């Protein structure tokens, strides 16, 4: 994982000396490309005002779909379990429904959250800050199914394949990712068939998806059709090529895994339609937001109204689930008219703190810089 405290400025040019035309492609202008627009209209984020809900309604939860949403016939669908197992399994949805279920409230965040604020900017899904959501996922613990198949002695990893296919980095592939065996066997890892008490919507992985609490979203493979127990590390594209923190294309890089701490605030006041600049009235504001981390519970959230020059502690709400975001509140006296920059930053119990600027990397992954919201404070009766 990147070291959150080493502060490269994101505006630095780490591609100096290499060709900017090399994949995955970097954009230095502030103008977004048609490729980014196409991705952005398919994959929406969480409107930040929806940080309001403990559980994100399914339609407001962020979405990230690399290829196309597969249409799955639930009656014909099977989950195949094979590789280094004692008995291969082919499970129907009814087989899964018959096993003891577990429900977990889980915050998922895309590893590319924050990417669009980088410079140069990796050409990919151009997230600003809203690639997050929290849902209650119900399903069978993965461990139950792995134990039913019987894990072979030489097993080291488990891979998860989705039904969706596409081309990435010139390679035709099904979306597939793996987990080390010890992580795959953790109690909270689910084969989920329900989201917020309803069967999975097509876009979130119907009929079955993996949910790996604490890890960035790419781990939670949707439209699951095959689980393979492996006696060596998985080397598919999404593991070997994608989702690695690297500075140059030829670097081996560090795999992206757990979510670094992040806090977001509900932007106060009202937005301008086109620019979304916030307008608020003078007075006392109760700022609210959410914070989460894959490395431990949230221990502290701080807020600032002067662009991060001075910070004070926000009040933490309950942590309803180890794997779900935690609410926070902070009172701010907006007493001076003009522009103010509100900021928030979280610290987890492992001691990770959100940095003011996170180190740049080629894929734009795991960027957890502090959230900044400029607001314009108006005097009462001033409509200009
Ligand atoms: N099969 C499959 N699983 C997938 C993906 C995908 O494109 N195909 N996208 C991954 C990524 S990058 C993220 S961030 C999460 C998004 O989950 P959501 O769309 O349910 O929020 O799903 C992951 N699982
Ligand atoms: Mo993602």
Coordinates of C-alpha atoms in Angstrom, one line a residue, residues 1 239 243-245 252-257:
X1 CA 0.0 0.0 0.0
X239 CA -4.4 -9.2 -10.6
X243 CA -4.9 -2.8 -9.5
X244 CA -1.3 -2.4 -8.7
X245 CA 0.3 0.7 -7.3
X252 CA 5.9 -4.8 -10.8
X253 CA 4.1 -2.6 -8.3
X254 CA 2.2 -3.4 -5.1
X255 CA -1.2 -5.0 -5.2
X256 CA -4.1 -2.9 -4.1
X257 CA -5.9 -4.5 -1.2

